[in-house]
C-alpha positions as MATLAB code, in Angstrom:
seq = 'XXXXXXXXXXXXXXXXXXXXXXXXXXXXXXXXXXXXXXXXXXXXXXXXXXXXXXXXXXXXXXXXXXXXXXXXXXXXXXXXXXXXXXXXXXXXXXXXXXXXXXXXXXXXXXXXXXXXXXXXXXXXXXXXXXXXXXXXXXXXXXXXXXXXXXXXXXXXXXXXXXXXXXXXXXXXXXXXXXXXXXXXXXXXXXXXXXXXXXXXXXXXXXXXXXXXXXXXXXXXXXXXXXXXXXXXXXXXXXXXXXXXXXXXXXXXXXXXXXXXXXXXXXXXXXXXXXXXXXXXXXXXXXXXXXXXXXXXXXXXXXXXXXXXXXXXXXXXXXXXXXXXXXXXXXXXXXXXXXXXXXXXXXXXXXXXXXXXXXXXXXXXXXXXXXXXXXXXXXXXXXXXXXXXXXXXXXXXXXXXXXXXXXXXXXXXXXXXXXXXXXXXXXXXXXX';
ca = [
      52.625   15.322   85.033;
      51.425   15.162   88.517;
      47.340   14.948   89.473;
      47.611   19.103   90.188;
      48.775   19.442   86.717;
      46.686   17.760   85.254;
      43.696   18.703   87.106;
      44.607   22.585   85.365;
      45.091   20.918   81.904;
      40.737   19.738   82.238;
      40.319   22.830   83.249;
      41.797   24.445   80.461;
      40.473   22.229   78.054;
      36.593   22.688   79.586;
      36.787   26.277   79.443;
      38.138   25.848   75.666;
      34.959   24.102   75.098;
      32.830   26.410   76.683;
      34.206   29.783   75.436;
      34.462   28.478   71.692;
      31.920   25.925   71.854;
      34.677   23.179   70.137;
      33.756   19.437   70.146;
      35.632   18.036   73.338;
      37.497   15.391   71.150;
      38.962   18.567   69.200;
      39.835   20.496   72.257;
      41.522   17.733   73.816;
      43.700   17.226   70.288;
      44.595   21.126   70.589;
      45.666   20.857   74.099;
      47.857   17.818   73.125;
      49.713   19.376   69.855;
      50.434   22.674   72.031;
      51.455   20.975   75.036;
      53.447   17.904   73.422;
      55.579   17.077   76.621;
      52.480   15.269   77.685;
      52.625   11.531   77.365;
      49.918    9.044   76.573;
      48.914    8.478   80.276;
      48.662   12.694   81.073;
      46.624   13.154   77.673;
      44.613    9.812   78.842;
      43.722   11.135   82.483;
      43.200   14.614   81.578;
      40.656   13.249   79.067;
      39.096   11.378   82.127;
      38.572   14.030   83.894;
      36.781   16.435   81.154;
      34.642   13.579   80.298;
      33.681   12.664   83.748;
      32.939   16.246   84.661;
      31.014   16.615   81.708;
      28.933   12.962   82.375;
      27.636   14.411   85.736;
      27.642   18.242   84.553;
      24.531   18.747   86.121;
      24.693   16.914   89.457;
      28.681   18.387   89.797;
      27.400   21.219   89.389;
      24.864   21.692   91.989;
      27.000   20.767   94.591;
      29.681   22.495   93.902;
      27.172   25.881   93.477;
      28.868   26.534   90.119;
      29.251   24.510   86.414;
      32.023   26.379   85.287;
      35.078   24.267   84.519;
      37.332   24.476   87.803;
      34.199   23.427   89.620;
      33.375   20.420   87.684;
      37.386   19.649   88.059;
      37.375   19.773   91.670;
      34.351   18.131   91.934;
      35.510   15.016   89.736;
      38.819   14.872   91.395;
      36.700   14.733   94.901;
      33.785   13.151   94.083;
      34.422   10.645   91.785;
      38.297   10.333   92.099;
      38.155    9.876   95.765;
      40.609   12.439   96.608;
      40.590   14.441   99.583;
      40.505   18.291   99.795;
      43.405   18.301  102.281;
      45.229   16.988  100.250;
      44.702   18.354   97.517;
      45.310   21.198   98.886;
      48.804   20.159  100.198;
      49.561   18.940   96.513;
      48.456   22.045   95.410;
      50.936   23.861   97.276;
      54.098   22.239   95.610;
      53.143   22.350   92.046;
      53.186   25.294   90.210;
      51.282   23.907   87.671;
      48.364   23.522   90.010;
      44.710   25.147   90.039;
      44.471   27.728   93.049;
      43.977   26.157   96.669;
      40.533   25.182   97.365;
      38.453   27.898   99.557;
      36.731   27.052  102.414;
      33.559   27.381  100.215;
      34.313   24.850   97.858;
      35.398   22.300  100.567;
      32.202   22.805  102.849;
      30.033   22.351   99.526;
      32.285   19.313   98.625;
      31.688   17.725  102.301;
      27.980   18.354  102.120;
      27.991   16.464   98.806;
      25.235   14.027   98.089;
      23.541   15.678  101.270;
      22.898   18.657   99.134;
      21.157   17.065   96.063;
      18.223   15.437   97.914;
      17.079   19.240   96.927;
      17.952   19.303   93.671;
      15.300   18.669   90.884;
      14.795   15.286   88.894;
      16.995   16.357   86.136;
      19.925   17.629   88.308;
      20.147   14.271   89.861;
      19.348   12.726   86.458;
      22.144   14.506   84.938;
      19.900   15.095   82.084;
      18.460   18.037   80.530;
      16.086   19.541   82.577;
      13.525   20.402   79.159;
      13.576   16.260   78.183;
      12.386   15.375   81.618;
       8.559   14.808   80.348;
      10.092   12.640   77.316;
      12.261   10.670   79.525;
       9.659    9.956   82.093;
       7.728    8.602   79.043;
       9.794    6.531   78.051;
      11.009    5.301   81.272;
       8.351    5.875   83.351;
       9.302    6.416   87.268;
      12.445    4.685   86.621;
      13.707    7.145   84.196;
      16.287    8.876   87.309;
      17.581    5.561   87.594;
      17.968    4.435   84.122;
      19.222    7.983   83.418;
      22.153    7.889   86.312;
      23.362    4.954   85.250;
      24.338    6.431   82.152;
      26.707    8.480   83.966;
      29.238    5.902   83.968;
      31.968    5.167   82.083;
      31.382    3.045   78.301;
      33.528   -0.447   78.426;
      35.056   -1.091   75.295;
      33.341   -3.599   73.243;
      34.155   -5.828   70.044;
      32.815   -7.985   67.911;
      34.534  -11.062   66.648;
      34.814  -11.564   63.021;
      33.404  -15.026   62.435;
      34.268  -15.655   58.853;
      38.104  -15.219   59.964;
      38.173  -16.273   63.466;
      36.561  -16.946   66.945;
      36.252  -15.954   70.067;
      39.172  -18.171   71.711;
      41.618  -17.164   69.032;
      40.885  -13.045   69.360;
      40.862  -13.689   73.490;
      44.260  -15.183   73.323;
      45.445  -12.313   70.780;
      44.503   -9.890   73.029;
      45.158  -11.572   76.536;
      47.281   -8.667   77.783;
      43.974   -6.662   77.957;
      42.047   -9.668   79.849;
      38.876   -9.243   77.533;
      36.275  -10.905   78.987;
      32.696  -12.905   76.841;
      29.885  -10.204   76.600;
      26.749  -11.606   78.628;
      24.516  -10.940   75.616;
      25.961  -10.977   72.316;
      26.971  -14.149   70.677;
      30.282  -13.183   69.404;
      31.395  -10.044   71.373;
      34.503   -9.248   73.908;
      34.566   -6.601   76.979;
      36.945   -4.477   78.458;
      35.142   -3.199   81.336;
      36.034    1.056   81.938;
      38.837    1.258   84.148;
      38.908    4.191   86.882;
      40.018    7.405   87.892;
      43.726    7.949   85.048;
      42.697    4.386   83.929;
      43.373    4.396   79.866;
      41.690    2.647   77.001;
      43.526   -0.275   75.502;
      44.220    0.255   71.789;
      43.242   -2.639   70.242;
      43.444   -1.098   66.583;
      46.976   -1.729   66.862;
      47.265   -5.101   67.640;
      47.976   -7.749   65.224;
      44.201   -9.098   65.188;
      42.547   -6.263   64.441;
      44.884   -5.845   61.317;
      43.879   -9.016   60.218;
      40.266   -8.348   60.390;
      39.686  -11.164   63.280;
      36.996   -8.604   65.153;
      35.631   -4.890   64.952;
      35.384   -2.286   67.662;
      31.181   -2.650   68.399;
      29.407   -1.622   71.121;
      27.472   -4.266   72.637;
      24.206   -2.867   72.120;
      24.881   -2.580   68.266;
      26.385   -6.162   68.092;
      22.693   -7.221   69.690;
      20.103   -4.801   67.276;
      22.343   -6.166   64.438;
      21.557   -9.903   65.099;
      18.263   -8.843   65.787;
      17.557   -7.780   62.436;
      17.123  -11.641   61.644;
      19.526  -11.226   58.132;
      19.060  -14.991   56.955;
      21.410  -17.211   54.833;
      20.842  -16.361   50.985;
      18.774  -13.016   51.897;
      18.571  -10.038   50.136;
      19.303   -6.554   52.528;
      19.471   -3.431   52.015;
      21.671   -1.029   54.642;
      19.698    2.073   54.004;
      22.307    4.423   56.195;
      25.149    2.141   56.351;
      27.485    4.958   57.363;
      30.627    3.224   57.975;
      29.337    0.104   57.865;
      29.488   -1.477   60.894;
      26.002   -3.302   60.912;
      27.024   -4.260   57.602;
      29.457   -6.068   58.567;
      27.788   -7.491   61.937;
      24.705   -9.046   59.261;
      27.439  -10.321   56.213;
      29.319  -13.102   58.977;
      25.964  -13.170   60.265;
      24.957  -14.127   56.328;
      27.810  -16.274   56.397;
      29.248  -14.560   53.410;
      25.944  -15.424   51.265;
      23.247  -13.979   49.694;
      23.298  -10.011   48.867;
      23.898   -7.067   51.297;
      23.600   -3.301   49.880;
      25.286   -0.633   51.560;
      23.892    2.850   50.833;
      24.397    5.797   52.592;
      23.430    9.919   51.299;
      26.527   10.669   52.557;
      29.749    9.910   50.572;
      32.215   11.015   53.188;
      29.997    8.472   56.038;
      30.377    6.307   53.597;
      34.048    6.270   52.725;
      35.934    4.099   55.421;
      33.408    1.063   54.190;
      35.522   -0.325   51.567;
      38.479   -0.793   53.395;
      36.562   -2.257   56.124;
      34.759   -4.929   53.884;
      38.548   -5.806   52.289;
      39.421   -6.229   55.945;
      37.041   -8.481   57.412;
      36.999  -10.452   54.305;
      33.663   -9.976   53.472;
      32.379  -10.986   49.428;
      28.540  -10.539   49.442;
      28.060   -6.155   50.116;
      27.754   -4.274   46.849;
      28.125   -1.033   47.912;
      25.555    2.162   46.037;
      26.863    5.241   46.030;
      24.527    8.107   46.435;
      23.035    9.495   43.466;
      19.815    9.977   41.644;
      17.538    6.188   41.451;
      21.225    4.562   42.684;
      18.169    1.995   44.421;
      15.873    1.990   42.113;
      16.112   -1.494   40.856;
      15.764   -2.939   44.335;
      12.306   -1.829   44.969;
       9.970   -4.546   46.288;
      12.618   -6.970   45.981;
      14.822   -6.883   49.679;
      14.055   -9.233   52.159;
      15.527   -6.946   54.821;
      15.605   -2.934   54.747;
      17.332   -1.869   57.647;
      17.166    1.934   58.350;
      19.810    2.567   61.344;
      18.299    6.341   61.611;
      20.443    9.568   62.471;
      19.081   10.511   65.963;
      19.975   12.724   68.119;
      22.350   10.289   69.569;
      21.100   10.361   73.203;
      22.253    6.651   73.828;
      25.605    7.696   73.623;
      25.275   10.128   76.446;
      27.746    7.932   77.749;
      30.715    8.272   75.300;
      29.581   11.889   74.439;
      28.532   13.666   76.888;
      29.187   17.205   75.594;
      26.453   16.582   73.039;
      24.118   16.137   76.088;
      24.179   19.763   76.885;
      24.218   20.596   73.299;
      20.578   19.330   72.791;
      17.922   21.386   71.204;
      14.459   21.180   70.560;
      14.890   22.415   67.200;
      17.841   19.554   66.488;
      15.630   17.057   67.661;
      12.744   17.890   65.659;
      15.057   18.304   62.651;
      16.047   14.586   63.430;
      12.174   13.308   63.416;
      11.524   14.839   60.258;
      14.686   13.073   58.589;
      13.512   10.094   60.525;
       9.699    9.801   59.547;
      11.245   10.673   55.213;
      13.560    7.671   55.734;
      10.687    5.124   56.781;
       8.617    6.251   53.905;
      11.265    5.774   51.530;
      12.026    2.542   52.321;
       8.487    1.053   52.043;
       8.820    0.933   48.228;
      12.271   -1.696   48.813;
      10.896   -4.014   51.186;
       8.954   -6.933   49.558;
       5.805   -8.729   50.299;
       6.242  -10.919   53.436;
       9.863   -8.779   54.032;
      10.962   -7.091   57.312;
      11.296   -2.964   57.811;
      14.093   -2.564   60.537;
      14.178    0.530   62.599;
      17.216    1.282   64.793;
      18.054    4.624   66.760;
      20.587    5.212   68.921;
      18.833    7.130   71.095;
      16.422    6.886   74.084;
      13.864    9.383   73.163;
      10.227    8.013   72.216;
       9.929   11.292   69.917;
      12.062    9.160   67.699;
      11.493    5.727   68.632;
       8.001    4.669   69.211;
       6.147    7.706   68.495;
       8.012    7.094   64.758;
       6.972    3.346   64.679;
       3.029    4.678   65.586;
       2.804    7.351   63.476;
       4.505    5.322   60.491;
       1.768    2.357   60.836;
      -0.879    4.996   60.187;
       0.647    5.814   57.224;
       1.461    2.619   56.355;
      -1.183    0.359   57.416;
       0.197   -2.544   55.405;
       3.212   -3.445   58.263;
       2.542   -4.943   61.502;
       5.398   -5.084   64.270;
       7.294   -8.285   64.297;
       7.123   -9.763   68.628;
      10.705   -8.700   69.714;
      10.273  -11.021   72.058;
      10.469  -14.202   69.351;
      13.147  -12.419   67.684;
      15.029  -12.066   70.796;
      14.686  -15.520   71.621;
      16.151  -16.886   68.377;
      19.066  -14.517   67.662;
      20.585  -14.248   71.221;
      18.752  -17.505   72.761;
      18.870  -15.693   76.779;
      15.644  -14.037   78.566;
      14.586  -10.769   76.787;
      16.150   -8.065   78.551;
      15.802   -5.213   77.173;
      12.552   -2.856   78.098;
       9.618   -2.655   76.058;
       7.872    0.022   74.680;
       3.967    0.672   73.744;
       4.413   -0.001   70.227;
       6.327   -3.279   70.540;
      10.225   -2.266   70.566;
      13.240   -2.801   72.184;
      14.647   -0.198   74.120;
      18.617   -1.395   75.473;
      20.032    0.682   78.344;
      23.457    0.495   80.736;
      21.040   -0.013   83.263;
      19.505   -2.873   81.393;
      21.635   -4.405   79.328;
      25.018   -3.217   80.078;
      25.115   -1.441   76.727;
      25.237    2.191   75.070;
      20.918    3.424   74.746;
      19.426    1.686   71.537;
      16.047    1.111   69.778;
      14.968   -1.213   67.946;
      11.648   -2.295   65.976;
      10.970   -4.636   62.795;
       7.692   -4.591   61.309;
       6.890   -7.021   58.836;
       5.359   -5.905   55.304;
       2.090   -8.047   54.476;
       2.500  -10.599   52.051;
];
């Protein structure tokens, strides 16, 4: 396929996602299976495109005077893709599989471009939704355009190397054809920096290491609140929401295969791809609890570590799903708060005297981050907050980078710290 065609094949796939409201991962699937004379590098750009448009929906949108999918094409293609609407228009005009020409409309708008959004409100230029502007502000204070543009970008892809079954050398080497690169904060991570315009993801699941359980697809920013969690030699933790278990994992090497992780999640089917993972990576010391009634019941007030890595509303992943950015609601996020404040309550009863409550979201919203931590020390006046600062200083032993908030956590941002939005607070239970 040529750039016209698949410029029409976004645009078919955004308007499936508008008109039936379908996940954009599931849309994109559909369009493949139908149209199976696509190869890998038309399914890979024509993914690039609906996820850029959909990164800078609202910014796109206002220049182009319209958010509806051929817009945000056009304006990708132009804006981000450096193409020019000559030409375009002359490529246009010997495919038949191309979008319509461009109208003189659309190209004046496109030339006015950035000209035009010195107009536009906070949020359009944000590229955030304009009803969490207060909340981001707060969080962010008069930095929260910036911090909030520069998750427009593309997500590199990050891993973590395995420890107990190799190093960094050996998994750089393995996978030299993708020229991985160190990551500049976690100890034991790898980057592949986000190519450009039809640029595609390397598959690294393939390859020979990754069978062998040598590293784990990890976002920087989760490698980093994992070690931050402080799970020491011989300690007892408890992975409250392990999900698929990639913390798990991160704190067992970090364990050095010793002492006693649990891995519990409410949520069999979350829970599921764990097992295989642990047999993977090689990892001895996670008992995994299935959910049931009093399945933790004989850990109370005996874990060193309860880490509860909260469902959130997902906002620091804005980056790597941006069609869940538009599908924010004030009732979803309050529904996330609630399961959010029940979760830290239930979890004071594991953690021992002297041991170490660990809050993580994924998300940069201080509804669920620091207004949580405040409201959960009233409640619970027997926790203090651990200094981040001290705990950032042992685990990753490089200047504190992250932002601060009021209550004493870590808030990691692209802008930041290169990585996908995170929180992160550990409060200490009195002894």
């Amino acid at each position: 396929m040529r750039l016209p065609g698949r410029l029409s094949a976004a645009i078919e796939v955004l308007t499936e996602v508008d008109t039936r409201h379908r996940p954009v991962s599931e849309a994109l699937k559909t369009w493949g299976i139908g149209n199976r004379f696509a190869g890998a590098s038309d399914r890979a750009a024509i993914g690039n495109l609906v996820y850029d448009a959909l990164r800078r929906r609202a910014s796109h949108g206002h220049v182009m005077g319209s958010d509806d999918p051929r817009a945000l094409v056009l304006a990708v293609a132009i804006r981000d893709w450096g193409e020019e609407p000559e030409m375009l228009n002359a490529a246009f005009a010997e495919d038949r599989h191309a979008p319509e020409p461009l109208t003189k409309d659309e190209i004046a708008r496109l030339e006015r471009g950035d000209d035009s959004l010195a107009s536009a409100g906070n949020a359009t230029r944000a590229d955030a939704p304009e009803w969490l502007e207060s909340a981001l502000e707060r969080a962010f204070s008069n930095e929260w355009v910036t911090q909030l543009r520069a998750m427009t970008g593309r997500p590199s892809l990050d891993l973590r190397v395995n420890m107990l079954k190799s190093g960094r050398e050996r998994v750089m080497k393995s996978l030299k054809r993708f020229e991985p690169m160190e990551t500049a904060i976690a100890p034991h991570g790898l980057r592949m920096p986000a190519g450009s315009r039809d640029a595609r993801t390397p598959n690294v699941t393939s390859d020979e290491g990754y069978l062998k359980g040598w590293f784990e697809v990890q976002d920087e920013g989760s490698q980093i609140v994992s070690a931050l969690v402080d799970a020491t030699v011989g300690g007892q933790v408890l992975d409250l929401c392990a999900g698929a278990g990639g913390k798990t994992l991160a704190m067992a090497a970090a364990m050095g295969n010793t002492g006693q992780i649990f891995a519990y999640d409410t949520d069999r089917t979350r829970l599921a791809p764990i097992y295989d993972r642990l047999k993977r990576n090689g990892v001895r010391n996670v008992q995994v609890r299935a959910p049931g009634e009093g399945a933790l019941d004989d850990l109370a007030g005996r874990m060193d570590r309860v880490l509860i890595d909260a469902p959130c509303t997902g906002t620091g992943t804005w980056r790597r799903r941006p069609d869940t950015k538009w599908k924010l609601t004030p009732e979803l996020l309050a529904q996330r708060t609630a399961e959010q404040a029940a979760l830290l309550d239930e979890a004071v009863r594991l953690v021992k005297p002297g041991g170490t409550l660990v809050y993580i979201t994924c998300s940069i919203l201080p509804q669920e981050n620091g207004d949580q931590i405040a409201a959960f020390r009233i409640r619970h006046p027997e926790f203090a907050v651990r200094d981040a600062a001290t705990l950032w200083g042992a685990q990753l032993s490089l200047p504190l980078a992250a932002v601060t908030d009021a209550e004493g956590g870590l808030i990691l941002t692209p802008l930041t710290t290169g990585t996908d939005g995170f929180y992160f607070c550990a409060l200490q239970r009195k002894s």
